[in-house]
Amino acid sequence: MAIKLPIYMDYHATTPCDPRVVEAMLPYFTEHFGNAASRNHPFGWEAEEAVEKARKQVADLIGASPKEIVFTSGATESDNLAIKGVAAMYREKGNHIITCVTEHKAIIDTCKGLEKDGYRVTYLPVQKDGRINLDELKAAITDKTILISIMAANNEIGVIQPIAEIGAIAKEKGVLFHTDAVQMVGKVPFNVNDLKVDLASLSAHKMYGPKGVGALYVRRRNPRVLLAAIIDGGGHERGMRSGTLNVTGIVGFGKAAELCKQEMAADSERLRGLRDYLNDKLHKQLDELYINGSMEHRLPHNLNISFAYVEGESLLMGINDVAVSSGSACTSASLEPSYVLKALGAGDDLAHSSIRFGLGRWTTKEEVDYVADKLTAVVTKLRDMSPLYELAKEGVDLSTMVWQTEGH
Amino acid sequence: MAYSEKVIDHYENPRNVGSLPKDDVNVGTGLVGAPECGDVMKLQVKVNPATGVIDDAKFKTFGCGSAIASSSLATEWLKGKSVDEALAIKNTDIVNELSLPPVKIHCSVLAEDAIKAAIADYKKKQGTTMSAAEKAQPTVQTI
């Protein structure tokens, strides 16, 4: 089978809408265009019915009840609502929040903002495998701690945090537990009750739904979580998120959730096979590859590898018919490589050499073969051009070298 | 990000990749940058002892496409130049030739550093030292 170029292998960034999702959405642009908040005519009723159906589809995917789903514009808003909403609502109980250094910027920057308002935030480090240390989490909890926010699976390295254990610790200490579950939900099983999660951020476009719609799961019993709204207005979504509902987007989100629930098991098994095949093939064809983060506790469709002695951006330039992303940040003004990879302690040089692969519903074996072979050719060419590879082959220990960095 | 055609050409067809014998008294080697910064350049010149002209130059670079292009271009320019002419190459010349955007100017600075370091090594081997002016750090200019 001929493959179509360019190849998309960046499914952590976003996913295309499943055609079945688009089909479900289309009537809600035109004939069923009503405002779900219009209570006194059939146009509104139709829209509301569609929203409630989608609410159930999303709830079913994560083992929640429909009333626990608050629709938002996406996971960034959900993260903001969870953290700011809890912080404001539980201010009298305490002012301490615990999170982690490898969280998405929507969490980190929201927490940094709260620090300016008198909140105290603990940013837990991660171990070499990308997971937090549960003893450090327990030790960080004080009588002022109101929220623990730890992501379910990381967007760069795909590492899955010990969510059930964190949930149990939070429950025992009476602290609310929020998780940014964007990368995990719809890909592998995620149940809010099994995991003892109180709040969870979801995004439609990471699971074959449309962009611009997400949700926040807000637990209603044991305990009942209260949130202060961050967007005020008409009191939609039980007062937690005002604003006319994005009915088409929500319908698409619901359909995407339903499809994920049906197809997740088969999809993830197939993708795990392809991901392992990619990893094996690269390791057979190249030496000095380093996998970033735990392979055991990892999303089945993620691979993050550092190709030692080769700089990531030059690597991307050589495989320009393949869409992947790099932890290198040669294009950013700060020239800082990925903070997630730095947090693993692998060294900045390996962070600069990293490539993130995200496989998805339409990834084929032919595409994986093409990507592996192309990468092998480009890495080999760039290593022939790399002074670091030459030094390493001469037996020089690069970590003990003194580099002339003055002025850079 | 979009690269200029010249950067892409140097990336795809790099000139003068390789190494010269670093113990040769007529060869000067410059190794600048650091792996944790994402850029390391090794640039070597071979000076003809009879004429004082650089008759070979080689590079190896760990870095982005613009860093590779900057060092590749530098080796092209170095060939046929005297040592003093080589020291006159400025990072801004490289920026202009390759149409580097502001975030990539450091690549050209590194290439200028590599030229200066290679010449300094050559002069050290020859028993002469660089003047203070020649040693001065290149100035970073945005265009």
CSV table of N, CA, C and O in Angstrom, one decimal, chain B residues 70-135:
chain,number,residue,atom,x,y,z
B,70,SER,N,25.5,27.5,9.2
B,70,SER,CA,26.5,28.5,9.5
B,70,SER,C,27.9,28.0,9.4
B,70,SER,O,28.8,28.6,8.9
B,71,SER,N,28.1,26.8,10.0
B,71,SER,CA,29.4,26.3,10.0
B,71,SER,C,29.8,25.8,8.6
B,71,SER,O,31.0,25.9,8.2
B,72,SER,N,28.9,25.2,7.9
B,72,SER,CA,29.2,24.8,6.5
B,72,SER,C,29.6,26.0,5.6
B,72,SER,O,30.6,25.9,4.9
B,73,LEU,N,28.8,27.1,5.8
B,73,LEU,CA,29.2,28.3,5.0
B,73,LEU,C,30.5,28.8,5.4
B,73,LEU,O,31.3,29.2,4.6
B,74,ALA,N,30.8,28.8,6.7
B,74,ALA,CA,32.1,29.3,7.2
B,74,ALA,C,33.3,28.5,6.6
B,74,ALA,O,34.2,29.1,6.2
B,75,THR,N,33.1,27.2,6.5
B,75,THR,CA,34.3,26.5,5.8
B,75,THR,C,34.4,26.8,4.4
B,75,THR,O,35.6,26.9,3.9
B,76,GLU,N,33.3,27.1,3.7
B,76,GLU,CA,33.4,27.5,2.3
B,76,GLU,C,34.1,28.9,2.2
B,76,GLU,O,35.0,29.0,1.3
B,77,TRP,N,33.8,29.8,3.1
B,77,TRP,CA,34.4,31.1,3.0
B,77,TRP,C,35.9,31.1,3.4
B,77,TRP,O,36.7,31.9,3.0
B,78,LEU,N,36.2,30.1,4.3
B,78,LEU,CA,37.6,30.1,4.9
B,78,LEU,C,38.6,29.7,3.8
B,78,LEU,O,39.8,30.2,3.8
B,79,LYS,N,38.2,28.8,3.0
B,79,LYS,CA,39.2,28.3,2.0
B,79,LYS,C,39.6,29.4,1.0
B,79,LYS,O,38.8,30.1,0.5
B,80,GLY,N,41.0,29.5,0.9
B,80,GLY,CA,41.6,30.5,0.1
B,80,GLY,C,41.8,31.8,0.7
B,80,GLY,O,42.4,32.7,0.2
B,81,LYS,N,41.4,31.9,2.0
B,81,LYS,CA,41.7,33.2,2.7
B,81,LYS,C,43.0,33.1,3.6
B,81,LYS,O,43.3,32.0,4.0
B,82,SER,N,43.6,34.2,3.8
B,82,SER,CA,44.7,34.2,4.7
B,82,SER,C,44.2,34.2,6.1
B,82,SER,O,43.0,34.4,6.3
B,83,VAL,N,45.0,33.9,7.1
B,83,VAL,CA,44.6,33.9,8.5
B,83,VAL,C,44.0,35.2,8.9
B,83,VAL,O,42.9,35.2,9.5
B,84,ASP,N,44.6,36.3,8.5
B,84,ASP,CA,44.0,37.6,8.9
B,84,ASP,C,42.6,37.9,8.2
B,84,ASP,O,41.7,38.4,8.8
B,85,GLU,N,42.5,37.4,7.0
B,85,GLU,CA,41.3,37.6,6.3
B,85,GLU,C,40.2,36.7,7.0
B,85,GLU,O,39.0,37.2,7.1
B,86,ALA,N,40.6,35.6,7.4
B,86,ALA,CA,39.6,34.7,8.1
B,86,ALA,C,39.1,35.3,9.4
B,86,ALA,O,37.9,35.2,9.7
B,87,LEU,N,40.0,36.0,10.1
B,87,LEU,CA,39.6,36.6,11.3
B,87,LEU,C,38.6,37.8,11.1
B,87,LEU,O,37.9,38.3,12.0
B,88,ALA,N,38.6,38.3,9.8
B,88,ALA,CA,37.7,39.4,9.5
B,88,ALA,C,36.3,39.0,9.3
B,88,ALA,O,35.4,39.8,9.1
B,89,ILE,N,36.0,37.6,9.2
B,89,ILE,CA,34.6,37.2,8.9
B,89,ILE,C,33.8,37.5,10.2
B,89,ILE,O,34.2,37.1,11.3
B,90,LYS,N,32.7,38.1,10.0
B,90,LYS,CA,31.8,38.5,11.1
B,90,LYS,C,30.5,37.7,11.1
B,90,LYS,O,30.1,37.3,10.0
B,91,ASN,N,30.0,37.5,12.3
B,91,ASN,CA,28.7,36.7,12.4
B,91,ASN,C,27.6,37.4,11.5
B,91,ASN,O,26.8,36.7,10.9
B,92,THR,N,27.6,38.7,11.4
B,92,THR,CA,26.6,39.4,10.6
B,92,THR,C,26.7,39.0,9.2
B,92,THR,O,25.6,39.0,8.5
B,93,ASP,N,27.9,38.7,8.7
B,93,ASP,CA,28.1,38.3,7.3
B,93,ASP,C,27.3,37.0,7.1
B,93,ASP,O,26.6,36.8,6.0
B,94,ILE,N,27.4,36.1,8.0
B,94,ILE,CA,26.7,34.8,8.0
B,94,ILE,C,25.2,35.0,8.0
B,94,ILE,O,24.5,34.4,7.3
B,95,VAL,N,24.8,35.9,9.0
B,95,VAL,CA,23.4,36.1,9.1
B,95,VAL,C,22.8,36.6,7.8
B,95,VAL,O,21.7,36.1,7.4
B,96,ASN,N,23.5,37.6,7.2
B,96,ASN,CA,23.0,38.1,5.9
B,96,ASN,C,22.9,37.1,4.8
B,96,ASN,O,22.0,37.0,4.1
B,97,GLU,N,24.0,36.3,4.7
B,97,GLU,CA,24.1,35.4,3.6
B,97,GLU,C,23.0,34.3,3.7
B,97,GLU,O,22.4,33.9,2.7
B,98,LEU,N,22.8,33.9,5.0
B,98,LEU,CA,21.8,32.8,5.2
B,98,LEU,C,20.4,33.2,5.5
B,98,LEU,O,19.5,32.4,5.7
B,99,SER,N,20.2,34.6,5.6
B,99,SER,CA,18.9,35.1,6.0
B,99,SER,C,18.4,34.5,7.3
B,99,SER,O,17.3,34.1,7.4
B,100,LEU,N,19.3,34.5,8.3
B,100,LEU,CA,18.9,33.9,9.6
B,100,LEU,C,17.9,34.8,10.3
B,100,LEU,O,18.1,36.0,10.4
B,101,PRO,N,16.9,34.2,10.9
B,101,PRO,CA,16.0,35.0,11.7
B,101,PRO,C,16.6,35.3,13.1
B,101,PRO,O,17.6,34.7,13.5
B,102,PRO,N,16.1,36.3,13.8
B,102,PRO,CA,16.7,36.7,15.1
B,102,PRO,C,17.0,35.6,16.1
B,102,PRO,O,18.0,35.6,16.7
B,103,VAL,N,16.0,34.6,16.2
B,103,VAL,CA,16.3,33.5,17.1
B,103,VAL,C,17.4,32.6,16.7
B,103,VAL,O,17.9,31.8,17.5
B,104,LYS,N,17.9,32.8,15.5
B,104,LYS,CA,19.0,31.9,15.1
B,104,LYS,C,20.4,32.6,15.0
B,104,LYS,O,21.4,32.1,14.5
B,105,ILE,N,20.4,33.9,15.4
B,105,ILE,CA,21.6,34.7,15.3
B,105,ILE,C,22.8,34.0,16.1
B,105,ILE,O,23.9,34.0,15.7
B,106,HIS,N,22.4,33.4,17.2
B,106,HIS,CA,23.4,32.7,18.1
B,106,HIS,C,24.2,31.7,17.3
B,106,HIS,O,25.4,31.4,17.6
B,107,CYS,N,23.6,31.1,16.3
B,107,CYS,CA,24.2,30.1,15.4
B,107,CYS,C,25.4,30.7,14.7
B,107,CYS,O,26.5,30.2,14.6
B,108,SER,N,25.2,32.0,14.2
B,108,SER,CA,26.2,32.7,13.5
B,108,SER,C,27.3,33.1,14.4
B,108,SER,O,28.5,33.1,14.0
B,109,VAL,N,26.9,33.5,15.6
B,109,VAL,CA,27.9,33.9,16.6
B,109,VAL,C,28.8,32.7,16.9
B,109,VAL,O,30.1,32.9,17.0
B,110,LEU,N,28.2,31.6,17.0
B,110,LEU,CA,29.0,30.4,17.4
B,110,LEU,C,30.0,30.0,16.2
B,110,LEU,O,31.1,29.6,16.5
B,111,ALA,N,29.5,30.2,15.0
B,111,ALA,CA,30.4,30.0,13.8
B,111,ALA,C,31.6,31.0,13.9
B,111,ALA,O,32.7,30.5,13.6
B,112,GLU,N,31.3,32.2,14.2
B,112,GLU,CA,32.5,33.2,14.3
B,112,GLU,C,33.4,32.8,15.4
B,112,GLU,O,34.6,32.8,15.2
B,113,ASP,N,32.8,32.4,16.5
B,113,ASP,CA,33.7,31.9,17.6
B,113,ASP,C,34.5,30.7,17.2
B,113,ASP,O,35.7,30.6,17.6
B,114,ALA,N,33.9,29.8,16.4
B,114,ALA,CA,34.7,28.6,16.0
B,114,ALA,C,35.8,29.0,15.1
B,114,ALA,O,36.9,28.4,15.2
B,115,ILE,N,35.6,30.0,14.2
B,115,ILE,CA,36.7,30.4,13.3
B,115,ILE,C,37.8,31.0,14.2
B,115,ILE,O,39.0,30.6,14.0
B,116,LYS,N,37.5,31.9,15.1
B,116,LYS,CA,38.5,32.5,16.0
B,116,LYS,C,39.2,31.5,16.8
B,116,LYS,O,40.4,31.5,17.0
B,117,ALA,N,38.5,30.5,17.3
B,117,ALA,CA,39.1,29.4,18.1
B,117,ALA,C,40.1,28.6,17.3
B,117,ALA,O,41.2,28.2,17.7
B,118,ALA,N,39.7,28.3,16.0
B,118,ALA,CA,40.5,27.5,15.2
B,118,ALA,C,41.8,28.2,14.8
B,118,ALA,O,42.9,27.7,14.9
B,119,ILE,N,41.7,29.5,14.5
B,119,ILE,CA,42.8,30.3,14.2
B,119,ILE,C,43.8,30.5,15.4
B,119,ILE,O,45.0,30.4,15.3
B,120,ALA,N,43.1,30.7,16.6
B,120,ALA,CA,43.9,30.8,17.8
B,120,ALA,C,44.7,29.5,18.0
B,120,ALA,O,45.9,29.6,18.4
B,121,ASP,N,44.1,28.4,17.8
B,121,ASP,CA,44.8,27.1,18.0
B,121,ASP,C,46.0,27.0,17.0
B,121,ASP,O,47.1,26.6,17.4
B,122,TYR,N,45.7,27.4,15.8
B,122,TYR,CA,46.8,27.3,14.8
B,122,TYR,C,47.9,28.2,15.2
B,122,TYR,O,49.1,27.8,15.1
B,123,LYS,N,47.6,29.4,15.6
B,123,LYS,CA,48.7,30.4,16.0
B,123,LYS,C,49.5,29.9,17.2
B,123,LYS,O,50.7,30.1,17.3
B,124,LYS,N,48.7,29.3,18.1
B,124,LYS,CA,49.4,28.7,19.3
B,124,LYS,C,50.4,27.7,18.9
B,124,LYS,O,51.6,27.7,19.3
B,125,LYS,N,50.0,26.8,17.9
B,125,LYS,CA,50.9,25.8,17.5
B,125,LYS,C,52.1,26.4,16.7
B,125,LYS,O,53.2,25.9,16.8
B,126,GLN,N,51.9,27.5,16.1
B,126,GLN,CA,53.0,28.2,15.3
B,126,GLN,C,53.8,29.1,16.2
B,126,GLN,O,54.8,29.7,15.8
B,127,GLY,N,53.5,29.2,17.5
B,127,GLY,CA,54.3,29.9,18.5
B,127,GLY,C,54.0,31.4,18.5
B,127,GLY,O,54.7,32.2,19.0
B,128,THR,N,52.9,31.8,17.9
B,128,THR,CA,52.5,33.2,17.9
B,128,THR,C,51.2,33.3,18.7
B,128,THR,O,50.5,32.3,18.9
B,129,THR,N,50.9,34.5,19.2
B,129,THR,CA,49.6,34.6,19.9
B,129,THR,C,48.8,35.7,19.2
B,129,THR,O,49.3,36.5,18.5
B,130,MET,N,47.5,35.6,19.5
B,130,MET,CA,46.6,36.6,18.9
B,130,MET,C,46.6,37.9,19.7
B,130,MET,O,46.9,37.9,20.9
B,131,SER,N,46.4,38.9,18.9
B,131,SER,CA,46.3,40.2,19.6
B,131,SER,C,45.0,40.3,20.4
B,131,SER,O,44.1,39.5,20.2
B,132,ALA,N,45.0,41.3,21.3
B,132,ALA,CA,43.8,41.4,22.2
B,132,ALA,C,42.6,41.7,21.3
B,132,ALA,O,41.5,41.2,21.6
B,133,ALA,N,42.8,42.5,20.3
B,133,ALA,CA,41.6,42.8,19.4
B,133,ALA,C,41.0,41.5,18.8
B,133,ALA,O,39.8,41.4,18.6
B,134,GLU,N,41.9,40.6,18.3
B,134,GLU,CA,41.5,39.4,17.7
B,134,GLU,C,40.7,38.5,18.7
B,134,GLU,O,39.9,37.7,18.2
B,135,LYS,N,41.1,38.6,19.9
B,135,LYS,CA,40.5,37.7,20.9
B,135,LYS,C,39.1,38.2,21.3
B,135,LYS,O,38.4,37.4,21.9
